[in-house]
Tab-separated table of C-alpha atoms and ligand atoms in Angstrom:
chain	number	residue	atom	x	y	z
A	1	MET	CA	0.000	0.000	0.000
A	2	ASN	CA	1.240	3.438	-0.846
A	3	CYS	CA	-0.554	5.828	1.449
A	4	TYR	CA	0.905	8.938	-0.187
A	5	ALA	CA	-0.288	7.998	-3.684
A	6	ASP	CA	-3.704	7.227	-2.159
A	7	ARG	CA	-3.816	10.589	-0.407
A	8	CYS	CA	-2.951	12.403	-3.640
A	9	ARG	CA	-5.683	10.431	-5.412
A	10	ASN	CA	-8.207	11.469	-2.766
A	11	LEU	CA	-7.195	15.059	-3.386
A	12	THR	CA	-7.404	14.825	-7.184
A	13	SER	CA	-10.829	13.220	-7.105
A	14	ALA	CA	-12.032	16.145	-4.960
A	15	ILE	CA	-10.546	18.823	-7.203
A	16	SER	CA	-11.578	17.197	-10.481
A	17	ALA	CA	-15.166	17.243	-9.205
A	18	THR	CA	-14.885	21.039	-9.272
A	19	GLY	CA	-13.361	21.068	-12.757
A	20	CYS	CA	-9.756	21.701	-11.690
A	21	GLN	CA	-6.909	19.916	-13.449
A	22	ALA	CA	-4.278	20.311	-10.724
A	23	ALA	CA	-3.713	21.634	-7.225
A	24	ILE	CA	-0.795	23.652	-5.862
A	25	LEU	CA	0.024	22.934	-2.216
A	26	THR	CA	2.296	25.368	-0.433
A	27	TYR	CA	1.570	24.713	3.237
A	28	TRP	CA	4.239	22.531	4.881
A	29	ALA	CA	1.858	20.260	6.804
A	30	ASN	CA	-0.243	19.586	3.712
A	31	VAL	CA	2.868	18.935	1.611
A	32	ARG	CA	4.089	16.518	4.273
A	33	TYR	CA	0.743	14.769	4.583
A	34	LEU	CA	0.469	14.207	0.840
A	35	SER	CA	4.082	13.356	0.031
A	36	GLY	CA	5.966	12.443	3.212
A	37	PHE	CA	8.475	15.263	2.586
A	38	SER	CA	9.332	16.836	5.936
A	39	GLY	CA	11.503	19.732	4.749
A	40	SER	CA	10.449	23.259	5.596
A	41	SER	CA	10.596	24.466	1.997
A	42	GLY	CA	8.645	22.528	-0.588
A	43	VAL	CA	5.710	23.045	-2.917
A	44	LEU	CA	3.645	20.187	-4.266
A	45	TRP	CA	2.004	20.174	-7.675
A	46	VAL	CA	-0.692	17.503	-7.852
A	47	PRO	CA	-2.213	17.057	-11.319
A	48	VAL	CA	-5.370	15.056	-11.983
A	49	ALA	CA	-3.391	13.120	-14.627
A	50	GLY	CA	0.248	12.147	-14.101
A	51	ASN	CA	2.641	12.009	-11.164
A	52	PRO	CA	2.624	14.649	-8.436
A	53	ILE	CA	5.746	16.815	-8.470
A	54	LEU	CA	7.608	18.009	-5.374
A	55	ILE	CA	9.387	21.295	-5.994
A	56	THR	CA	12.180	22.140	-3.584
A	57	ASP	CA	15.730	23.510	-3.583
A	58	PHE	CA	19.207	22.004	-3.387
A	59	ARG	CA	19.269	22.051	0.423
A	60	TYR	CA	16.615	19.339	0.399
A	61	ASP	CA	17.794	17.335	-2.615
A	62	GLU	CA	19.038	14.302	-0.708
A	63	GLN	CA	16.320	14.480	1.951
A	64	ALA	CA	13.527	14.660	-0.631
A	65	LYS	CA	14.871	11.634	-2.496
A	66	GLY	CA	15.019	9.706	0.775
A	67	GLU	CA	11.550	10.658	1.974
A	68	VAL	CA	9.454	10.719	-1.175
A	69	ASP	CA	8.612	7.510	-3.017
A	70	ASN	CA	8.782	6.968	-6.758
A	71	SER	CA	5.148	7.807	-7.368
A	72	PHE	CA	6.378	11.412	-7.117
A	73	ASP	CA	8.708	13.394	-9.372
A	74	ILE	CA	11.165	15.650	-7.595
A	75	ARG	CA	12.273	18.910	-9.086
A	76	ILE	CA	15.200	20.759	-7.535
A	77	VAL	CA	14.944	24.407	-8.517
A	78	SER	CA	16.651	27.696	-7.841
A	79	GLY	CA	14.659	30.895	-7.588
A	80	SER	CA	10.965	31.033	-6.796
A	81	TRP	CA	8.749	28.006	-7.366
A	82	ILE	CA	6.442	30.165	-9.454
A	83	SER	CA	9.182	30.691	-12.031
A	84	ASN	CA	9.632	26.918	-12.307
A	85	ILE	CA	6.150	25.585	-13.023
A	86	GLU	CA	5.599	26.824	-16.578
A	87	ASP	CA	5.525	23.333	-18.133
A	88	MET	CA	3.207	22.054	-15.395
A	89	VAL	CA	0.734	24.881	-15.958
A	90	ALA	CA	0.876	24.238	-19.710
A	91	SER	CA	0.258	20.499	-19.374
A	92	ALA	CA	-2.574	20.951	-16.858
A	93	ASN	CA	-4.456	22.831	-19.540
A	94	GLY	CA	-7.273	23.900	-17.218
A	95	PRO	CA	-8.123	25.554	-13.896
A	96	VAL	CA	-5.719	25.041	-10.989
A	97	ALA	CA	-6.788	24.959	-7.339
A	98	PHE	CA	-4.700	26.663	-4.669
A	99	GLU	CA	-4.974	26.923	-0.889
A	100	SER	CA	-6.513	30.303	-0.208
A	101	GLU	CA	-5.591	30.081	3.502
A	102	TYR	CA	-1.884	29.740	2.817
A	103	VAL	CA	-0.904	31.346	-0.514
A	104	THR	CA	0.307	34.858	0.249
A	105	VAL	CA	-1.025	37.893	-1.570
A	106	SER	CA	2.375	38.405	-3.186
A	107	GLU	CA	2.529	34.769	-4.360
A	108	TYR	CA	-0.957	35.110	-5.778
A	109	GLU	CA	-0.028	38.287	-7.617
A	110	ALA	CA	3.154	36.687	-8.946
A	111	LEU	CA	1.120	33.710	-10.211
A	112	LYS	CA	-1.333	36.022	-11.964
A	113	GLU	CA	1.498	37.950	-13.536
A	114	ALA	CA	3.431	34.848	-14.665
A	115	PHE	CA	0.347	33.032	-16.001
A	116	PRO	CA	-2.243	35.621	-17.052
A	117	GLN	CA	-4.312	32.999	-18.904
A	118	LEU	CA	-4.414	30.588	-15.967
A	119	SER	CA	-7.673	30.175	-14.097
A	120	LEU	CA	-6.743	30.030	-10.409
A	121	VAL	CA	-9.403	28.562	-8.140
A	122	ALA	CA	-9.201	29.679	-4.502
A	123	SER	CA	-10.005	26.628	-2.381
A	124	THR	CA	-10.347	26.281	1.364
A	125	ASP	CA	-9.857	23.152	3.430
A	126	LEU	CA	-8.435	21.349	0.389
A	127	VAL	CA	-6.254	18.967	2.405
A	128	GLY	CA	-7.608	19.692	5.894
A	129	ARG	CA	-10.708	17.621	5.184
A	130	LEU	CA	-8.475	14.635	4.331
A	131	ARG	CA	-6.126	15.213	7.272
A	132	ARG	CA	-9.004	15.186	9.753
A	133	ILE	CA	-9.539	11.457	9.179
A	134	LYS	CA	-6.493	9.660	10.584
A	135	ASP	CA	-5.448	6.280	9.215
A	136	ALA	CA	-3.989	3.486	11.355
A	137	LYS	CA	-0.391	4.649	10.850
A	138	GLU	CA	-1.222	8.199	11.885
A	139	ILE	CA	-3.093	6.987	14.969
A	140	GLU	CA	-0.063	4.854	15.802
A	141	GLY	CA	2.173	7.948	15.494
A	142	ILE	CA	-0.049	9.981	17.828
A	143	LYS	CA	-0.219	7.082	20.295
A	144	HIS	CA	3.574	6.877	20.342
A	145	ALA	CA	3.796	10.655	20.890
A	146	ILE	CA	1.389	10.279	23.823
A	147	THR	CA	3.308	7.389	25.403
A	148	THR	CA	6.580	9.292	25.017
A	149	ALA	CA	5.096	12.381	26.675
A	150	GLU	CA	3.528	10.440	29.522
A	151	ALA	CA	6.758	8.596	30.328
A	152	ALA	CA	8.711	11.880	30.267
A	153	LEU	CA	6.247	13.456	32.704
A	154	GLN	CA	6.536	10.483	35.093
A	155	ARG	CA	10.331	10.770	35.083
A	156	THR	CA	10.056	14.516	35.673
A	157	LEU	CA	7.668	14.152	38.616
A	158	ALA	CA	9.922	11.524	40.177
A	159	GLY	CA	13.206	13.248	39.348
A	160	ILE	CA	12.531	16.715	40.737
A	161	ASP	CA	12.916	17.423	44.439
A	162	TRP	CA	9.642	19.266	45.068
A	163	THR	CA	10.697	20.246	48.604
A	164	ASP	CA	13.478	22.297	47.029
A	165	SER	CA	11.126	24.951	45.534
A	166	PRO	CA	12.151	24.530	41.880
A	167	SER	CA	11.291	27.390	39.542
A	168	GLU	CA	8.666	26.894	36.837
A	169	ARG	CA	11.437	27.285	34.277
A	170	ARG	CA	13.495	24.534	35.864
A	171	VAL	CA	10.517	22.187	35.838
A	172	ALA	CA	9.809	23.049	32.197
A	173	GLY	CA	13.450	22.557	31.229
A	174	TYR	CA	13.604	19.218	33.018
A	175	LEU	CA	10.459	17.984	31.267
A	176	GLU	CA	11.615	19.256	27.872
A	177	ALA	CA	14.909	17.406	28.288
A	178	GLU	CA	13.059	14.221	29.294
A	179	LEU	CA	10.733	14.535	26.300
A	180	ARG	CA	13.753	14.757	24.008
A	181	ALA	CA	15.665	12.041	25.835
A	182	GLY	CA	12.606	9.815	25.492
A	183	GLY	CA	12.755	10.167	21.723
A	184	SER	CA	10.515	13.123	20.903
A	185	GLU	CA	11.261	14.963	17.681
A	186	HIS	CA	11.201	18.763	17.998
A	187	LEU	CA	8.567	19.591	20.572
A	188	PRO	CA	5.110	20.434	19.266
A	189	PHE	CA	5.028	23.494	21.559
A	190	GLU	CA	6.974	24.921	24.468
A	191	VAL	CA	6.019	23.156	27.661
A	192	ILE	CA	3.674	25.212	29.850
A	193	VAL	CA	4.428	25.099	33.568
A	194	ALA	CA	2.400	27.427	35.790
A	195	SER	CA	2.266	27.421	39.569
A	196	GLY	CA	0.224	29.038	42.346
A	197	PRO	CA	-1.845	32.020	41.181
A	198	ARG	CA	-0.137	31.855	37.760
A	199	THR	CA	-2.215	28.751	36.951
A	200	SER	CA	-5.041	31.175	36.167
A	201	LEU	CA	-3.117	32.171	32.993
A	202	PRO	CA	-4.282	29.620	30.409
A	203	HIS	CA	-1.131	29.964	28.292
A	204	ALA	CA	1.426	30.919	30.912
A	205	THR	CA	5.045	30.828	29.818
A	206	PRO	CA	7.203	29.310	32.563
A	207	SER	CA	8.598	32.036	34.814
A	208	ASP	CA	11.236	32.167	37.523
A	209	ARG	CA	8.516	31.841	40.158
A	210	CYS	CA	9.385	29.057	42.589
A	211	VAL	CA	6.902	26.251	43.148
A	212	VAL	CA	6.154	26.101	46.872
A	213	SER	CA	4.054	24.106	49.286
A	214	GLY	CA	0.321	24.698	48.849
A	215	ASP	CA	0.644	25.656	45.158
A	216	LEU	CA	-1.437	24.312	42.355
A	217	LEU	CA	0.805	23.256	39.463
A	218	LEU	CA	-0.415	23.016	35.874
A	219	ILE	CA	1.699	21.304	33.207
A	220	ASP	CA	0.678	21.307	29.520
A	221	PHE	CA	3.068	19.331	27.333
A	222	GLY	CA	3.434	17.059	24.341
A	223	ALA	CA	5.836	15.059	22.224
A	224	ARG	CA	6.182	14.423	18.507
A	225	PHE	CA	6.770	11.119	16.716
A	226	GLN	CA	7.083	10.714	12.944
A	227	GLY	CA	5.680	14.208	12.701
A	228	TYR	CA	2.607	13.480	14.847
A	229	CYS	CA	1.903	15.427	18.044
A	230	SER	CA	0.433	14.748	21.449
A	231	ASP	CA	-1.024	17.431	23.732
A	232	ILE	CA	-1.797	16.723	27.394
A	233	THR	CA	-2.483	18.844	30.504
A	234	ARG	CA	-2.336	17.648	34.091
A	235	ASN	CA	-2.657	19.346	37.470
A	236	PHE	CA	-0.818	18.836	40.733
A	237	VAL	CA	-0.651	20.299	44.196
A	238	ILE	CA	2.474	20.670	46.290
A	239	GLY	CA	1.660	19.058	49.640
A	240	SER	CA	-1.939	18.614	50.763
A	241	PRO	CA	-4.660	20.252	48.674
A	242	ARG	CA	-7.004	22.830	50.170
A	243	ASP	CA	-10.771	22.437	49.837
A	244	TRP	CA	-11.127	25.059	47.102
A	245	GLN	CA	-8.395	23.375	45.051
A	246	ILE	CA	-10.116	19.999	45.286
A	247	ALA	CA	-13.490	21.583	44.417
A	248	LEU	CA	-12.035	23.415	41.429
A	249	HIS	CA	-10.354	20.270	40.144
A	250	ASN	CA	-13.542	18.219	40.556
A	251	GLN	CA	-15.583	20.810	38.646
A	252	VAL	CA	-13.183	20.746	35.698
A	253	LEU	CA	-12.917	16.958	35.802
A	254	ASP	CA	-16.711	16.717	35.660
A	255	ALA	CA	-16.798	18.978	32.580
A	256	HIS	CA	-13.959	16.985	31.032
A	257	GLU	CA	-15.622	13.595	31.573
A	258	GLN	CA	-18.995	14.801	30.339
A	259	ALA	CA	-17.446	16.301	27.199
A	260	CYS	CA	-15.512	13.069	26.496
A	261	ALA	CA	-18.697	11.037	26.881
A	262	ALA	CA	-20.397	13.290	24.317
A	263	VAL	CA	-17.763	12.490	21.645
A	264	GLY	CA	-18.841	10.217	18.805
A	265	PRO	CA	-19.280	10.117	15.039
A	266	GLY	CA	-21.962	12.453	13.714
A	267	VAL	CA	-21.831	14.659	16.804
A	268	LEU	CA	-21.544	18.407	16.206
A	269	CYS	CA	-18.259	19.784	17.539
A	270	ARG	CA	-20.105	22.686	19.129
A	271	PHE	CA	-22.306	20.194	20.995
A	272	VAL	CA	-19.249	18.718	22.738
A	273	ASP	CA	-18.181	22.266	23.615
A	274	MET	CA	-21.663	23.005	24.932
A	275	VAL	CA	-21.640	19.895	27.138
A	276	ALA	CA	-18.401	21.046	28.799
A	277	ARG	CA	-19.755	24.570	29.188
A	278	GLU	CA	-23.095	23.407	30.630
A	279	ALA	CA	-21.271	21.303	33.215
A	280	LEU	CA	-19.377	24.407	34.308
A	281	VAL	CA	-22.631	26.422	34.347
A	282	ALA	CA	-23.999	23.870	36.829
A	283	HIS	CA	-20.927	24.487	38.996
A	284	GLN	CA	-21.345	28.275	38.504
A	285	VAL	CA	-17.824	28.711	37.152
A	286	ASP	CA	-18.553	28.900	33.398
A	287	GLN	CA	-17.581	32.584	33.325
A	288	TYR	CA	-13.989	31.480	34.002
A	289	PHE	CA	-13.813	29.196	30.955
A	290	GLY	CA	-12.795	31.441	28.054
A	291	HIS	CA	-11.320	29.113	25.447
A	292	SER	CA	-12.754	26.330	23.333
A	293	THR	CA	-13.145	22.757	24.574
A	294	GLY	CA	-10.711	21.148	22.172
A	295	HIS	CA	-8.999	20.904	18.806
A	296	GLY	CA	-7.767	18.314	16.372
A	297	ILE	CA	-4.191	17.052	16.645
A	298	GLY	CA	-2.036	15.413	14.009
A	299	LEU	CA	0.924	16.778	12.081
A	300	GLU	CA	0.041	20.069	13.767
A	301	VAL	CA	-0.738	20.469	17.425
A	302	HIS	CA	-3.732	22.622	16.585
A	303	GLU	CA	-5.617	21.488	13.527
A	304	SER	CA	-9.118	20.837	12.315
A	305	PRO	CA	-11.709	20.100	13.650
A	306	SER	CA	-12.283	22.773	16.265
A	307	LEU	CA	-14.460	21.951	19.264
A	308	ALA	CA	-15.604	25.517	19.728
A	309	GLN	CA	-18.876	27.276	20.465
A	310	ARG	CA	-19.386	28.397	16.873
A	311	SER	CA	-17.899	25.391	15.096
A	312	GLU	CA	-20.070	24.034	12.284
A	313	GLN	CA	-17.996	20.871	11.987
A	314	THR	CA	-19.168	17.355	12.771
A	315	LEU	CA	-17.015	14.640	14.341
A	316	GLU	CA	-16.162	11.671	12.139
A	317	VAL	CA	-14.586	8.279	12.763
A	318	GLY	CA	-10.804	8.729	12.698
A	319	ASN	CA	-10.742	12.263	14.128
A	320	VAL	CA	-8.260	12.725	16.971
A	321	VAL	CA	-9.163	15.666	19.187
A	322	THR	CA	-8.258	17.093	22.553
A	323	ILE	CA	-10.824	17.603	25.285
A	324	GLU	CA	-9.510	20.348	27.535
A	325	PRO	CA	-11.976	22.408	29.528
A	326	GLY	CA	-10.414	24.708	32.098
A	327	VAL	CA	-11.468	27.070	34.845
A	328	TYR	CA	-9.223	30.034	35.648
A	329	LEU	CA	-10.017	31.992	38.805
A	330	PRO	CA	-8.200	35.323	38.404
A	331	ALA	CA	-5.246	35.785	40.788
A	332	ARG	CA	-6.216	32.597	42.570
A	333	GLY	CA	-5.580	29.595	40.381
A	334	GLY	CA	-6.720	27.497	37.477
A	335	VAL	CA	-7.140	23.911	36.395
A	336	ARG	CA	-7.257	22.435	32.881
A	337	ILE	CA	-7.555	18.718	32.170
A	338	GLU	CA	-6.579	17.759	28.629
A	339	ASP	CA	-6.675	14.339	27.018
A	340	ASP	CA	-6.321	13.120	23.443
A	341	ILE	CA	-9.396	11.298	22.181
A	342	LEU	CA	-9.988	9.150	19.098
A	343	VAL	CA	-13.441	9.139	17.523
A	344	GLU	CA	-14.484	5.534	16.915
A	345	PRO	CA	-17.642	4.009	15.364
A	346	SER	CA	-18.965	3.206	18.834
A	347	GLY	CA	-18.072	6.559	20.395
A	348	PHE	CA	-14.696	7.594	21.729
A	349	ARG	CA	-11.427	6.035	22.802
A	350	ARG	CA	-9.212	7.850	25.288
A	351	MET	CA	-5.660	7.640	23.997
A	352	THR	CA	-4.073	9.283	27.049
A	353	SER	CA	-3.574	6.964	30.019
A	354	LEU	CA	-2.212	9.219	32.800
A	355	SER	CA	-4.390	9.552	35.899
A	356	ARG	CA	-6.702	12.556	35.748
A	357	ALA	CA	-6.690	13.012	39.524
A	358	LEU	CA	-5.246	16.033	41.305
A	359	ILE	CA	-1.916	14.532	42.304
A	360	GLU	CA	-0.037	15.528	45.450
A	361	LEU	CA	3.680	16.074	45.011
U	1	LIG	ZN1	-2.261	21.505	25.644
U	2	LIG	ZN1	-4.571	21.564	23.407
C-alpha cells in the first residue's frame, strides 16, 4: 500500500469534481501529509493526470529523495517556485486549485502575472478535510507521541525534588529534556508550567517563580513522533490540597468527563463544547472558561476540527481531538484537564492513560 499515492488520489478526485486539473500545495503540513516530505521548503504540484511533483531547492535534494517515493517526481529548482512551473501549468491545460488560507497575496499576484491565462481557483480546506480522518499509521504515530510524553512526565515528577522549591522554568526545562531524551522529535510546543496564582493564565510561559508548598501546578506538554503530536495537561498540588483546590479540580474533571462522553461520530463539535460549558454552568464557574473545549491534533498540534462554540464541523470516525476544559479563577488559580481522544464508530477512545486526579507532590 502506498498511502501517499492514495492521499494524492483522494485530493485529485475532490478537485476534479470542481473542474480543476491540478492543485498547488504550499503549506508545509499539507505537503508533508500528501508526500511524506518533511523539509520546511517545498511546494507540491498535484495534477489530476500524471505524477505529483515536489518542488524544492538544493538544500533538500538528498532528503527529498530519501523521503518521497517513486510515485512522485522531484524537481530541484533555484529561484521562486512560481518561475519553475511553466511546463506544469501548460500540461494541466485547465483551472488550478490553490490553498486560499496559505498562498500569500504576493505569491498570488506573482502567479497572476506569470500566467495571465491561468484560471486560479481559490479553495479552502483542500487537504484539511483529508487530514481530519487519521489512518492506522497516523493513529499509531499519535499514540507513540502520547506514550513518550507520559513517560517523560513520570520521570520529571519523580526526578525533581519538590521540597526544594524549583522554579517553573526549571521544571519546564527538566520535562523538555526528558521529552527529548525519550525520543521526541522537535517539541510540538513549548512546555507550559504554571504554579500558584499563575495557573489562572491559560497559556502561561514558565517564569522564575518558585513552586512552593500549597501551590497548584499546571503542566501542559506534548511530544512528537514521525511528525505526529500529542497534547496533554495535568494538574498537581504541592503538599496537601485545600478544599477550594479539590473543588475546582472536581468541577473541571466533571466537565472533562462529560465532554468526552459526548464524543462520537456524527456529533456536532459545538455540541461537545456546549456539554463542557453546561457542566461548568452547573458548577457556577462557566464565566472562568474562556477558550474552546478542544482541537484536532495530528501533524500540527492545533488542527481541524475545532471543538468551539461556533464550530459548524461534525465529528467523524478517525478524528483525533483534545478535550480540555479549564477554569481560571483570576489571581487565585486554574485547572485544565486535557486528554487526546480518538473518535471511533462506537463513540470515543481515550488515547491518554495518565491519571486525571489532582496529584499531590
Ligand atoms: Zn495543551
Ligand atoms: Zn490543546
